[in-house]
Amino acid sequence: MTRRGFLKVGGGVTAASLTLAAIPADTLMRASGAARAVGQRMPNGVELPATPPRRKRPDSVGFAIVGLGDYALRQMMPRFAQTERAHVAAIVSGNPDKLSRVGDAYGVPPDARYSYETFANIASDDRVEAVYIVLPSGLHADWTARAFAAGKHVLCEKPMALSSAECEHMIAAGRRADRKLMIGYRSHFEPHNLEAMALMAGSAVGPLRLLRTEQSYRMGPTSPSENWRVNRALAGGGPLEDLGIYGLQAALYLAREMPESLSATTFRPAGDPRFAEAFAHVASQWRFPSGAVAQLATSYDSSGTNFVHARGTTGALIMDPATDYSGQRMWLEGGERREISPGDPEVQFARQLDHLADAIRDGIRIRTPGEMGLRDLRLIEAIYASAAAGGTVRLNPDGTMRH
Amino acid sequence: MTRRGFLKVGGGVTAASLTLAAIPADTLMRASGAARAVGQRMPNGVELPATPPRRKRPDSVGFAIVGLGDYALRQMMPRFAQTERAHVAAIVSGNPDKLSRVGDAYGVPPDARYSYETFANIASDDRVEAVYIVLPSGLHADWTARAFAAGKHVLCEKPMALSSAECEHMIAAGRRADRKLMIGYRSHFEPHNLEAMALMAGSAVGPLRLLRTEQSYRMGPTSPSENWRVNRALAGGGPLEDLGIYGLQAALYLAREMPESLSATTFRPAGDPRFAEAFAHVASQWRFPSGAVAQLATSYDSSGTNFVHARGTTGALIMDPATDYSGQRMWLEGGERREISPGDPEVQFARQLDHLADAIRDGIRIRTPGEMGLRDLRLIEAIYASAAAGGTVRLNPDGTMRH
């Protein structure tokens, strides 16, 4: 996980101390304003394509990429070379140099290179049908609303937002605009995770009894003013929204039920500038109605790991690494150890993009809709509420807390 | 773990439904009476020594082995061949055939072969200085008291007893008798676990952040009347006292602090005769004052595993299997994976026996005293209390619950 770069946000972002449940709109605007005004330098290690990826089908859906950070430039945009029905039609950035270099490399016409100030003009740009929001999480709600206001479909990176209230606004905005809303949960398009879902839905390990997930890495020296991932207004609690959400997702799609209660604990080392606002560690234990238990942990201050273990009565499914960009490994234990290699993990990026295109063109049901992002934010809120109270939280089937 | 046999207790034991916190004395006596009256058959797979192990030193301590079950006959007694200062001086069993065959094989004179009825006579047998209690856990308190009443030192198998109240009585009885009380926590004498303690006390993984332990196996068809391990009067809650206690112990000796709070959950599949009294699964999450977290799980109804993971800021220590009789493996992750092979796990049995002998002869401090067993029973009670209440339990530094 150390290859994750730290997309830096301009120093103009104030290190406000906010509750997670409700990030005030003016703070989002301030953060948004900072990103707009400053723009970001080109991340390290970006290899721009030598020739632009070709558009493959006449009915290919044009995407506008909003935010040219590390993930967009190093992981996601290069995968348009493998899409069938999706192409880069526009880019949006606060940095003119990036707009120029990335636009040239991806064959984006100069008049389809937008700044945050000119984004609203995208409404009349028919080359763009979908907007992919790849901004810091605290900006997702606002920019999703802007994309819907421009009449576009939205693919929004995870976490969907920083609160369930924001998620509800986003879903409502999509309904009003009659446009699709999809969350960038790429594991739902990754062969190992898809095979794991199928194995657990079958009898590969017998009835599930214990899920364990752990996603962590150790963040280098930084602070909330120089790294958005530990800035509360932009990243919420930190590792849970960023990394732990993969374990949270896996627990849900492998258990195929919602927890009925959970208890959680957070930790922040005293005096560490990295964690002036974000948590360093978040751990939680969930109980499902079936009696199965999930134990989750995530951290920005532990040696790197990313695994999912699902133990049933007759065997266990181990995924390690479970949800990386590439390099997934998976095996069954209990009896003979059996390696499972269902395909190349790197197809996840292109399949995710094509999925929204298929939903737009063919009306297929979106696998990772806004409602899934909302459900997950409710659980994240329950985890923080439990940790803050030092107690166990009971949950309704939709993930809201029982009071 | 499937090699663990199931020491069967006579059908005379009533399947009483009892709370864990206080097993009534009359139930213990009934259970005790059943064991006394019926005796147990020779367990499967016992290989008796062809020649009795030799006593090696003139100051060797004579042990009476109380209970000739699977663990005693297959694991522990054969290791007297490797002890330096401990020898089998007497055996105690309710089964005359076993007394005869085991006595002959271990060179125990006929007049040092006791039944449960004649056990009190051991008080005048100077060949015996220590009594090793290897009976079902529900009988530990009673037989420890009898051994102290006979003026002997006691090595009592884990769990020390089924409640902290029983543990307190045992400690008090030892003090009154001015005799040593040691708990059979063999991992404290096993090279991998000892090296793990040293590594964690050093800076091998940086400050500890997350401990995960899991001890489980899948029990075959049985019931509380035919298998003491799922009989509440004899085994308490079941897997936590039997297997999970290794993970509980490891969490404590690797974290080197007591948890300040914990939340737990138990599960028992409906209508399964194996779990008419015992739990099938017990999971808990602990928070330590340092901010570190432990997530523990144990089961009698999951595919077999026995691991301990300790993750710190800069690395992780993995033990898998962690606390078996043999075959331990251990490695450090973070940077280069480094295998650690500090010695033969099988020495744990002999070193444990010699340790009590050294304490008796030289007055060395016992590493695993009754106070440690008491501490662990307090935590076990807190785990069950949390699970029963469905809430988080706060703990005092001695492991008692804060109310």
mmCIF file with all atom_site columns, N, CA and C in Angstrom, chain B residues 144-170:
data_model
loop_
_atom_site.group_PDB
_atom_site.id
_atom_site.type_symbol
_atom_site.label_atom_id
_atom_site.label_alt_id
_atom_site.label_comp_id
_atom_site.label_asym_id
_atom_site.label_entity_id
_atom_site.label_seq_id
_atom_site.pdbx_PDB_ins_code
_atom_site.Cartn_x
_atom_site.Cartn_y
_atom_site.Cartn_z
_atom_site.occupancy
_atom_site.B_iso_or_equiv
_atom_site.pdbx_formal_charge
_atom_site.auth_seq_id
_atom_site.auth_comp_id
_atom_site.auth_asym_id
_atom_site.auth_atom_id
_atom_site.pdbx_PDB_model_num
ATOM 1  N N  . THR B 1 144 ? -7.756  -29.575 43.527 1.00 0.00 ? 144 THR B N  1
ATOM 2  C CA . THR B 1 144 ? -6.648  -28.748 44.013 1.00 0.00 ? 144 THR B CA 1
ATOM 3  C C  . THR B 1 144 ? -6.748  -28.608 45.534 1.00 0.00 ? 144 THR B C  1
ATOM 4  N N  . ALA B 1 145 ? -7.971  -28.401 46.004 1.00 0.00 ? 145 ALA B N  1
ATOM 5  C CA . ALA B 1 145 ? -8.164  -28.293 47.456 1.00 0.00 ? 145 ALA B CA 1
ATOM 6  C C  . ALA B 1 145 ? -7.767  -29.596 48.152 1.00 0.00 ? 145 ALA B C  1
ATOM 7  N N  . ARG B 1 146 ? -8.121  -30.724 47.530 1.00 0.00 ? 146 ARG B N  1
ATOM 8  C CA . ARG B 1 146 ? -7.748  -32.014 48.130 1.00 0.00 ? 146 ARG B CA 1
ATOM 9  C C  . ARG B 1 146 ? -6.237  -32.211 48.154 1.00 0.00 ? 146 ARG B C  1
ATOM 10 N N  . ALA B 1 147 ? -5.582  -31.774 47.083 1.00 0.00 ? 147 ALA B N  1
ATOM 11 C CA . ALA B 1 147 ? -4.123  -31.924 47.030 1.00 0.00 ? 147 ALA B CA 1
ATOM 12 C C  . ALA B 1 147 ? -3.443  -31.060 48.085 1.00 0.00 ? 147 ALA B C  1
ATOM 13 N N  . PHE B 1 148 ? -3.924  -29.828 48.237 1.00 0.00 ? 148 PHE B N  1
ATOM 14 C CA . PHE B 1 148 ? -3.365  -28.962 49.289 1.00 0.00 ? 148 PHE B CA 1
ATOM 15 C C  . PHE B 1 148 ? -3.645  -29.564 50.667 1.00 0.00 ? 148 PHE B C  1
ATOM 16 N N  . ALA B 1 149 ? -4.851  -30.127 50.838 1.00 0.00 ? 149 ALA B N  1
ATOM 17 C CA . ALA B 1 149 ? -5.198  -30.751 52.122 1.00 0.00 ? 149 ALA B CA 1
ATOM 18 C C  . ALA B 1 149 ? -4.257  -31.910 52.429 1.00 0.00 ? 149 ALA B C  1
ATOM 19 N N  . ALA B 1 150 ? -3.738  -32.543 51.373 1.00 0.00 ? 150 ALA B N  1
ATOM 20 C CA . ALA B 1 150 ? -2.787  -33.641 51.558 1.00 0.00 ? 150 ALA B CA 1
ATOM 21 C C  . ALA B 1 150 ? -1.356  -33.141 51.706 1.00 0.00 ? 150 ALA B C  1
ATOM 22 N N  . GLY B 1 151 ? -1.181  -31.806 51.685 1.00 0.00 ? 151 GLY B N  1
ATOM 23 C CA . GLY B 1 151 ? 0.148   -31.225 51.916 1.00 0.00 ? 151 GLY B CA 1
ATOM 24 C C  . GLY B 1 151 ? 1.039   -31.204 50.687 1.00 0.00 ? 151 GLY B C  1
ATOM 25 N N  . LYS B 1 152 ? 0.442   -31.304 49.498 1.00 0.00 ? 152 LYS B N  1
ATOM 26 C CA . LYS B 1 152 ? 1.245   -31.356 48.269 1.00 0.00 ? 152 LYS B CA 1
ATOM 27 C C  . LYS B 1 152 ? 1.222   -30.014 47.545 1.00 0.00 ? 152 LYS B C  1
ATOM 28 N N  . HIS B 1 153 ? 2.264   -29.767 46.732 1.00 0.00 ? 153 HIS B N  1
ATOM 29 C CA . HIS B 1 153 ? 2.239   -28.664 45.778 1.00 0.00 ? 153 HIS B CA 1
ATOM 30 C C  . HIS B 1 153 ? 1.343   -29.051 44.610 1.00 0.00 ? 153 HIS B C  1
ATOM 31 N N  . VAL B 1 154 ? 0.846   -28.046 43.892 1.00 0.00 ? 154 VAL B N  1
ATOM 32 C CA . VAL B 1 154 ? -0.117  -28.326 42.825 1.00 0.00 ? 154 VAL B CA 1
ATOM 33 C C  . VAL B 1 154 ? 0.293   -27.680 41.502 1.00 0.00 ? 154 VAL B C  1
ATOM 34 N N  . LEU B 1 155 ? 0.268   -28.494 40.465 1.00 0.00 ? 155 LEU B N  1
ATOM 35 C CA . LEU B 1 155 ? 0.292   -27.998 39.086 1.00 0.00 ? 155 LEU B CA 1
ATOM 36 C C  . LEU B 1 155 ? -1.087  -28.328 38.514 1.00 0.00 ? 155 LEU B C  1
ATOM 37 N N  . CYS B 1 156 ? -1.849  -27.291 38.177 1.00 0.00 ? 156 CYS B N  1
ATOM 38 C CA . CYS B 1 156 ? -3.236  -27.479 37.735 1.00 0.00 ? 156 CYS B CA 1
ATOM 39 C C  . CYS B 1 156 ? -3.352  -27.090 36.264 1.00 0.00 ? 156 CYS B C  1
ATOM 40 N N  . GLU B 1 157 ? -3.952  -27.949 35.469 1.00 0.00 ? 157 GLU B N  1
ATOM 41 C CA . GLU B 1 157 ? -4.125  -27.655 34.046 1.00 0.00 ? 157 GLU B CA 1
ATOM 42 C C  . GLU B 1 157 ? -4.995  -26.409 33.856 1.00 0.00 ? 157 GLU B C  1
ATOM 43 N N  . LYS B 1 158 ? -4.888  -25.805 32.666 1.00 0.00 ? 158 LYS B N  1
ATOM 44 C CA . LYS B 1 158 ? -5.748  -24.684 32.291 1.00 0.00 ? 158 LYS B CA 1
ATOM 45 C C  . LYS B 1 158 ? -7.055  -25.210 31.765 1.00 0.00 ? 158 LYS B C  1
ATOM 46 N N  . PRO B 1 159 ? -8.154  -24.478 31.884 1.00 0.00 ? 159 PRO B N  1
ATOM 47 C CA . PRO B 1 159 ? -8.298  -23.270 32.694 1.00 0.00 ? 159 PRO B CA 1
ATOM 48 C C  . PRO B 1 159 ? -8.187  -23.641 34.175 1.00 0.00 ? 159 PRO B C  1
ATOM 49 N N  . MET B 1 160 ? -7.709  -22.700 34.966 1.00 0.00 ? 160 MET B N  1
ATOM 50 C CA . MET B 1 160 ? -7.508  -22.964 36.396 1.00 0.00 ? 160 MET B CA 1
ATOM 51 C C  . MET B 1 160 ? -8.783  -23.511 37.035 1.00 0.00 ? 160 MET B C  1
ATOM 52 N N  . ALA B 1 161 ? -9.931  -22.940 36.648 1.00 0.00 ? 161 ALA B N  1
ATOM 53 C CA . ALA B 1 161 ? -11.221 -23.376 37.193 1.00 0.00 ? 161 ALA B CA 1
ATOM 54 C C  . ALA B 1 161 ? -12.282 -22.772 36.292 1.00 0.00 ? 161 ALA B C  1
ATOM 55 N N  . LEU B 1 162 ? -13.523 -22.797 36.727 1.00 0.00 ? 162 LEU B N  1
ATOM 56 C CA . LEU B 1 162 ? -14.598 -22.265 35.891 1.00 0.00 ? 162 LEU B CA 1
ATOM 57 C C  . LEU B 1 162 ? -15.119 -20.919 36.357 1.00 0.00 ? 162 LEU B C  1
ATOM 58 N N  . SER B 1 163 ? -14.585 -20.406 37.459 1.00 0.00 ? 163 SER B N  1
ATOM 59 C CA . SER B 1 163 ? -14.996 -19.079 37.921 1.00 0.00 ? 163 SER B CA 1
ATOM 60 C C  . SER B 1 163 ? -13.863 -18.455 38.718 1.00 0.00 ? 163 SER B C  1
ATOM 61 N N  . SER B 1 164 ? -13.887 -17.131 38.799 1.00 0.00 ? 164 SER B N  1
ATOM 62 C CA . SER B 1 164 ? -12.863 -16.448 39.586 1.00 0.00 ? 164 SER B CA 1
ATOM 63 C C  . SER B 1 164 ? -13.019 -16.769 41.067 1.00 0.00 ? 164 SER B C  1
ATOM 64 N N  . ALA B 1 165 ? -14.255 -17.030 41.490 1.00 0.00 ? 165 ALA B N  1
ATOM 65 C CA . ALA B 1 165 ? -14.466 -17.392 42.902 1.00 0.00 ? 165 ALA B CA 1
ATOM 66 C C  . ALA B 1 165 ? -13.747 -18.698 43.226 1.00 0.00 ? 165 ALA B C  1
ATOM 67 N N  . GLU B 1 166 ? -13.855 -19.661 42.340 1.00 0.00 ? 166 GLU B N  1
ATOM 68 C CA . GLU B 1 166 ? -13.122 -20.919 42.546 1.00 0.00 ? 166 GLU B CA 1
ATOM 69 C C  . GLU B 1 166 ? -11.616 -20.663 42.599 1.00 0.00 ? 166 GLU B C  1
ATOM 70 N N  . CYS B 1 167 ? -11.132 -19.816 41.698 1.00 0.00 ? 167 CYS B N  1
ATOM 71 C CA . CYS B 1 167 ? -9.691  -19.517 41.672 1.00 0.00 ? 167 CYS B CA 1
ATOM 72 C C  . CYS B 1 167 ? -9.240  -18.913 43.000 1.00 0.00 ? 167 CYS B C  1
ATOM 73 N N  . GLU B 1 168 ? -10.065 -18.005 43.529 1.00 0.00 ? 168 GLU B N  1
ATOM 74 C CA . GLU B 1 168 ? -9.700  -17.368 44.802 1.00 0.00 ? 168 GLU B CA 1
ATOM 75 C C  . GLU B 1 168 ? -9.636  -18.397 45.934 1.00 0.00 ? 168 GLU B C  1
ATOM 76 N N  . HIS B 1 169 ? -10.579 -19.330 45.940 1.00 0.00 ? 169 HIS B N  1
ATOM 77 C CA . HIS B 1 169 ? -10.539 -20.396 46.944 1.00 0.00 ? 169 HIS B CA 1
ATOM 78 C C  . HIS B 1 169 ? -9.269  -21.236 46.804 1.00 0.00 ? 169 HIS B C  1
ATOM 79 N N  . MET B 1 170 ? -8.894  -21.522 45.570 1.00 0.00 ? 170 MET B N  1
ATOM 80 C CA . MET B 1 170 ? -7.701  -22.350 45.329 1.00 0.00 ? 170 MET B CA 1
ATOM 81 C C  . MET B 1 170 ? -6.444  -21.647 45.811 1.00 0.00 ? 170 MET B C  1
#
